[in-house]
Coordinates of C-alpha atoms in Angstrom, one line a residue:
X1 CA -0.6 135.8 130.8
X2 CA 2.2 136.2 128.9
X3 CA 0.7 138.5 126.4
X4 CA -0.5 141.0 129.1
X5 CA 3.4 140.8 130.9
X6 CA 4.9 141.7 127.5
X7 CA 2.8 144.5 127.1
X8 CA 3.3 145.8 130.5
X9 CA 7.4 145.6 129.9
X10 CA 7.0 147.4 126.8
X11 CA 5.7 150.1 128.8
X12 CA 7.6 149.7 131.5
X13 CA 10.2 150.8 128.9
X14 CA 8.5 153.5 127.5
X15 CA 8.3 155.0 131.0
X16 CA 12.2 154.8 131.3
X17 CA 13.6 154.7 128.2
X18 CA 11.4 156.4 126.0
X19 CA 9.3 159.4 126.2
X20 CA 8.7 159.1 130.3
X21 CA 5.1 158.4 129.9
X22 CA 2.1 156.3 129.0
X23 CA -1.4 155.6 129.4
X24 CA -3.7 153.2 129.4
X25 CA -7.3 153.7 128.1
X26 CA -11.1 151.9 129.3
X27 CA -10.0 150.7 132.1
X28 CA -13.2 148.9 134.0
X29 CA -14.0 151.6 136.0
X30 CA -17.4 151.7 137.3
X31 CA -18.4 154.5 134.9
X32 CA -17.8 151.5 132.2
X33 CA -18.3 148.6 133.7
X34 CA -21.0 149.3 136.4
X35 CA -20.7 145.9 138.1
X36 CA -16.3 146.6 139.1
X37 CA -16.5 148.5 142.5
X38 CA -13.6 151.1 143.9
X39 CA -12.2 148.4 145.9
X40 CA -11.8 145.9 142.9
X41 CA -10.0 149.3 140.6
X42 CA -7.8 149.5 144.3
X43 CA -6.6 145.9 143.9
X44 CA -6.3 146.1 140.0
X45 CA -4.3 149.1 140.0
X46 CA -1.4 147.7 142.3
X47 CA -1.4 144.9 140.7
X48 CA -0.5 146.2 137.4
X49 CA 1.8 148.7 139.2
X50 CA 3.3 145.6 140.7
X51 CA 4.3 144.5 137.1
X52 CA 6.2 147.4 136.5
X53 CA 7.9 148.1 139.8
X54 CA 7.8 147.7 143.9
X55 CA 5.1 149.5 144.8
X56 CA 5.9 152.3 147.3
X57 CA 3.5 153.4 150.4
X58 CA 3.1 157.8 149.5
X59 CA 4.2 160.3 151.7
X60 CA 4.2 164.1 151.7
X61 CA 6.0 166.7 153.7
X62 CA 2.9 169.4 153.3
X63 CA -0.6 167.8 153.0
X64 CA -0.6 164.7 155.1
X65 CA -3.4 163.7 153.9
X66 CA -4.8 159.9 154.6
X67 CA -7.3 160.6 152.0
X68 CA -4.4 161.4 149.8
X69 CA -3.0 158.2 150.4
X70 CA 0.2 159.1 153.3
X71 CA 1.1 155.8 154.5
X72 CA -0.9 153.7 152.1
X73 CA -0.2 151.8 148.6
X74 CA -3.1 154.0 147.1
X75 CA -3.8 157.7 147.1
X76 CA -7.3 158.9 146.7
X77 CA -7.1 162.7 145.1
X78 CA -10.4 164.3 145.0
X79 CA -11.5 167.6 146.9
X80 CA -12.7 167.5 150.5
X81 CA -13.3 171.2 150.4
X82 CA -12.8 174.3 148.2
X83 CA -10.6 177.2 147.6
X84 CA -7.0 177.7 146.6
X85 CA -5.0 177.1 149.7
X86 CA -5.1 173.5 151.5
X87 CA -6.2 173.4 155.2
X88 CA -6.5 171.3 158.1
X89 CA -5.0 168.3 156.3
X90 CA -7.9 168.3 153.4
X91 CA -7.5 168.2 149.9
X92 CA -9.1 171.2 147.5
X93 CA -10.0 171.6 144.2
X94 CA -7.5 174.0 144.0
X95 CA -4.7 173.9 140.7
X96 CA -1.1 172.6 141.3
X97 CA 1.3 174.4 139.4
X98 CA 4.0 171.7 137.8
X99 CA 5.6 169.5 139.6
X100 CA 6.9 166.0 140.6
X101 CA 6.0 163.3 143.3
X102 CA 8.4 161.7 145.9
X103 CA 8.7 158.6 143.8
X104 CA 10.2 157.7 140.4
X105 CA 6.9 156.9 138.6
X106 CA 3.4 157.8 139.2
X107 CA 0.0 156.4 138.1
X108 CA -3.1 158.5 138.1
X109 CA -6.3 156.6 137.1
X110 CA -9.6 158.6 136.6
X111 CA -12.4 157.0 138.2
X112 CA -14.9 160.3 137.9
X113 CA -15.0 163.7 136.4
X114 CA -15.6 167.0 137.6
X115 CA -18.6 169.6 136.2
X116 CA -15.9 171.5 134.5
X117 CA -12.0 171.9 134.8
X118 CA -9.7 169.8 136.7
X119 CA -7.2 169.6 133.3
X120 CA -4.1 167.1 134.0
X121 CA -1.0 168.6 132.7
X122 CA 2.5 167.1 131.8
X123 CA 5.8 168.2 130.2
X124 CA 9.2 167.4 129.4
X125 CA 11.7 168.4 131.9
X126 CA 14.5 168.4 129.5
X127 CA 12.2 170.4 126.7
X128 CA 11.4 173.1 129.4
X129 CA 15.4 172.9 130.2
X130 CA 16.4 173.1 126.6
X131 CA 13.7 176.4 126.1
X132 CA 15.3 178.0 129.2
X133 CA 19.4 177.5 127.7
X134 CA 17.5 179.2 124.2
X135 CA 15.9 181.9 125.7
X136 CA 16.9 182.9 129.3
X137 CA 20.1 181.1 130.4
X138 CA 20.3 183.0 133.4
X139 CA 17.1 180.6 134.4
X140 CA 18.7 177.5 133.1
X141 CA 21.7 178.3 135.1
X142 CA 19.7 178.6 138.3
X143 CA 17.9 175.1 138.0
X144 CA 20.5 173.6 138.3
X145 CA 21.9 175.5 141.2
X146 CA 20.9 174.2 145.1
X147 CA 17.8 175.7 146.3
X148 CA 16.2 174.7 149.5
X149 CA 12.7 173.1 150.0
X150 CA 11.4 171.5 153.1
X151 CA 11.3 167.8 154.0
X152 CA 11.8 165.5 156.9
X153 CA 15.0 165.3 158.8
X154 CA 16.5 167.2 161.7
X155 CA 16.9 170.3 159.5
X156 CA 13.3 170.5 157.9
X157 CA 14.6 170.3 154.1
X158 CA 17.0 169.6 152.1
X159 CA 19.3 171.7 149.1
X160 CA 19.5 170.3 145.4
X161 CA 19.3 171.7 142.0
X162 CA 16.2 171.2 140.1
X163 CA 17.6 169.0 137.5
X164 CA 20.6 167.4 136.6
X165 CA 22.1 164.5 135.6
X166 CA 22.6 160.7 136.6
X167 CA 25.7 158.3 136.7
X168 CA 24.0 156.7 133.4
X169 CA 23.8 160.5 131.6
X170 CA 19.8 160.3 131.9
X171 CA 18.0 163.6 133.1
X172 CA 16.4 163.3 137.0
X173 CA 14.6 166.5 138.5
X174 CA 12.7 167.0 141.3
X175 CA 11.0 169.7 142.1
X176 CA 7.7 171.0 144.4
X177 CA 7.0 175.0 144.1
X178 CA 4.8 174.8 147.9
X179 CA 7.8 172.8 148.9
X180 CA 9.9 175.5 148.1
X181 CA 7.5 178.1 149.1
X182 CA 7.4 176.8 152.7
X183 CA 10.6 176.6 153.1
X184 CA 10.8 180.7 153.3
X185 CA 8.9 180.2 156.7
X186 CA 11.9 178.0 157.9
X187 CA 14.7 179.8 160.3
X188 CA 17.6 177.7 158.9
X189 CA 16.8 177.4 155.1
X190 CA 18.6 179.6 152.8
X191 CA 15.6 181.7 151.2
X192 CA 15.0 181.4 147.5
X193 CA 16.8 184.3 145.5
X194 CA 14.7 186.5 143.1
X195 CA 16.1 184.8 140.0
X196 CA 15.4 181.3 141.6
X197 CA 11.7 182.3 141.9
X198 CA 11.9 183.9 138.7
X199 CA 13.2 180.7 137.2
X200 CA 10.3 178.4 138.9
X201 CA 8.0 180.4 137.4
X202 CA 9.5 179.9 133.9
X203 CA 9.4 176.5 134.6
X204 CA 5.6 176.6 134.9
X205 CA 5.3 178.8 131.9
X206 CA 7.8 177.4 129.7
X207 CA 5.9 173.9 130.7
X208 CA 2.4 175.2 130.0
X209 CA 3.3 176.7 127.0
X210 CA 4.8 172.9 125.2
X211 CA 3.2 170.5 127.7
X212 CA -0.1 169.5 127.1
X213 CA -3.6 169.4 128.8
X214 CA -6.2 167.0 128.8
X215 CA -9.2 165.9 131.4
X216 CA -8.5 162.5 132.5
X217 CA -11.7 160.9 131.1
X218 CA -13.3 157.6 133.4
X219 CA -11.0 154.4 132.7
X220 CA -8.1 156.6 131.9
X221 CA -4.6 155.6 133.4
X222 CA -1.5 157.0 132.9
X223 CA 2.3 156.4 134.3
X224 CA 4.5 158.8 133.9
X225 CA 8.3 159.3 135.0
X226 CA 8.7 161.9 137.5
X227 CA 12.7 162.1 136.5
X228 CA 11.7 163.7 133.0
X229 CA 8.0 164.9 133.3
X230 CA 7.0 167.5 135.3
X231 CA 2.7 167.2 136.1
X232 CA -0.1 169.7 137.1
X233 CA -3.7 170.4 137.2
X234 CA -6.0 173.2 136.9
X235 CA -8.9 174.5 139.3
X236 CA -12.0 172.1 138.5
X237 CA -15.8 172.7 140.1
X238 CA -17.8 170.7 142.6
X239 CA -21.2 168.9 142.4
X240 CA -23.8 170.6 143.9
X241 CA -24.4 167.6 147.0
X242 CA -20.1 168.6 147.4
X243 CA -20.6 171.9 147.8
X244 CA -23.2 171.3 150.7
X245 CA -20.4 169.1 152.3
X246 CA -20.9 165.9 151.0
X247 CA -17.4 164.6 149.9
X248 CA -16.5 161.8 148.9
X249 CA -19.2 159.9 146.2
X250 CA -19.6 162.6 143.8
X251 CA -17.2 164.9 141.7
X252 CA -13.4 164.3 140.3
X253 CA -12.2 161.2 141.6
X254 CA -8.4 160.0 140.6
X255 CA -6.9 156.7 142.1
X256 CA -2.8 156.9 142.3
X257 CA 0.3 154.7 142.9
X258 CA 3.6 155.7 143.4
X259 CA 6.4 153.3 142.1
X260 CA 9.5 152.1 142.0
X261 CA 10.1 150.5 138.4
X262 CA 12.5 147.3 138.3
X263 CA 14.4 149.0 135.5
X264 CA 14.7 152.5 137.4
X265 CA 17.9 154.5 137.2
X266 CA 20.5 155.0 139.3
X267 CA 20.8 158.4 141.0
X268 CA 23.9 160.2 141.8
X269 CA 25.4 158.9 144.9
X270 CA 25.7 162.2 147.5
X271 CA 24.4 162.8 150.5
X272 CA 21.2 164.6 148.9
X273 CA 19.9 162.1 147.3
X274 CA 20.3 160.0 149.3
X275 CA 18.4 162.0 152.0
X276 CA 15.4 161.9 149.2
X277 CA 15.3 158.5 147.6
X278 CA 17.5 156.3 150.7
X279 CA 18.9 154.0 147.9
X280 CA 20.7 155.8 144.6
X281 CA 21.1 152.3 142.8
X282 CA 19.2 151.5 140.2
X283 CA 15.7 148.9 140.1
X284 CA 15.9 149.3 144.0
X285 CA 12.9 150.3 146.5
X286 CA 13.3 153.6 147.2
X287 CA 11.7 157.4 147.9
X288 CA 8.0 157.9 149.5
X289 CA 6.8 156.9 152.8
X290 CA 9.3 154.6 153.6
X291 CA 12.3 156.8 153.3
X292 CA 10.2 160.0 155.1
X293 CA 10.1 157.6 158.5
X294 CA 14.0 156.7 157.6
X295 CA 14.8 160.1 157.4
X296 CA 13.0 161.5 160.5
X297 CA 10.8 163.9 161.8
X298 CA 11.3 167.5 161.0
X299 CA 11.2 170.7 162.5
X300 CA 8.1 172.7 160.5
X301 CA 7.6 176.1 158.9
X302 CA 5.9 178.7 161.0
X303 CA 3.8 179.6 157.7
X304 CA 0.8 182.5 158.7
X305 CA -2.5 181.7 159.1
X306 CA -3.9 184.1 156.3
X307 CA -0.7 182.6 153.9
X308 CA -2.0 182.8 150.6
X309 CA -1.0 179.2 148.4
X310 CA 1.8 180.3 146.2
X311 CA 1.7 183.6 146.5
X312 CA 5.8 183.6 146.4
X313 CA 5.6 183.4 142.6
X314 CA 4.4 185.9 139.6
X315 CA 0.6 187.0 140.2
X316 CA 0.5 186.5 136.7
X317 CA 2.1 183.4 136.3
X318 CA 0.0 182.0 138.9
X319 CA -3.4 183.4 137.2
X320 CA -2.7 181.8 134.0
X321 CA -2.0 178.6 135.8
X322 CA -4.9 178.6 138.1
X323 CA -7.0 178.8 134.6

């Protein structure tokens, strides 16, 4: 009704205009509410992500996972198998370092738990930005310089800084450290400089250190903007029955949409962005799986076999974020 569409404007707003994100609590998952099934949580997740924005089928240039949701309205994160460093297509229960998605707002909705771990993480972009200028502005500088990372297209990635700033002076970022990491691997990317690295892993300090952490609880839901908050996770265990191979009933389950709000805004207009996000204007479809087909297929990076998960970054950076 028209209580419920007010509500969901005021957050809508919130997720723009405000603080970038928001959550909802008790939703009817079955962990509540034993007689709602997945399928009915599916269909009531887009539809409240229809009242904020066109929904946008997910995509990814690394883990093209179906599981995960490439191609489809709704992404499914949960591990199909363990250790740090993805393979064949599966997901793991492995950490993500900070990050954003290929859209301009996320939701994640927890439908399960894990036995332990499994943290969500989030953080202002612009707080993390701010900390750099105080304390290393050598790293600040180099966020907003062009590095490479892959993606579709006849050259396998593109080149943009990390964050910067839109027509309407609001912050947009986008960033993916495997993204960046595969794109060593490619003949014709420029390679990541040792202060570039150097600042990426600031970013994921700087971001652990005044972000927060929290398990995502059964019925939790929350949207966030992935222009001004950077998200993680940390390493989480399996169920016993997971651990003997079967996937897919037990253990950490998350639900996710990926979204285009109506009251989105505009991009700068280059060539980059538009080779990300197809349409710069504001309250416009644009970014995920549609814009990956737009854009084309890609050559990919000739990463090793034994290639260790970001092993590009700061072995101690990386432990404390695995943690």
């Amino acid at each position: 009704g028209d209580a419920l569409a007010k509500k969901l404007q005021g957050l809508a707003d919130e997720i723009e205009y405000g603080k970038g994100l928001a959550m909802i609590r008790n939703m009817p998952v079955p962990k509540l509410d034993p007689t709602m099934t997945e399928e009915d949580l599916a269909v009531m997740l887009i539809g409240v992500s229809g009242h904020i924005g066109n929904v946008v089928m997910q995509s990814s240039s690394g883990l093209r996972s179906v599981s995960r949701g490439y191609g489809l309205p709704l992404g499914r994160v949960q591990a199909e198998m363990t250790g740090e460093t993805p393979k064949g297509g599966l997901q793991t229960n492995n950490h993500f370092r900070l990050h954003t998605d290929r859209s301009d707002v996320i939701s994640l909705m927890s439908l399960r738990t894990a036995p332990s771990g499994g943290a969500s993480r989030v953080c202002s972009a612009p707080a993390v930005y701010n900390a750099l200028l105080e304390r290393a502005p050598h790293l600040a500088e180099a966020i907003t310089q062009p590095i490479d990372r892959i993606w579709e297209g006849v050259n396998g990635f593109f080149r943009l800084p990390v964050i910067g700033m839109t027509p309407s002076g609001q912050c947009t970022t986008q960033i993916s450290p495997s993204y960046v990491e595969n794109a060593q691997f490619l003949d014709n990317a420029q390679k990541a400089t040792p202060v570039q690295v150097e600042a990426l892993d600031a970013i994921e300090e700087v971001g652990m250190e005044l972000g927060v952490e929290f398990v995502m609880k059964p019925g939790m839901l929350y949207f966030l903007n992935n222009h001004q908050i950077y998200h993680g996770r940390g390493n989480w265990s399996v169920t016993d029955n997971e651990a003997k191979g079967a996937w897919g009933n037990e253990g950490r389950l998350l639900f996710r949409t990926w979204i285009s709000p109506y009251n989105s805004r505009p991009l700068p207009d280059t060539d980059e962005y538009r080779t990300i996000w197809g349409n710069v204007e504001g309250g416009k479809p644009r970014g995920g799986w549609d814009q990956a087909v737009a854009t084309g297929d890609s050559p990919k990076p000739k990463i090793p076999a034994d290639h260790v998960y970001y092993s590009l970054y700061s072995d101690r950076v990386q432990k404390h974020s695995m943690t």
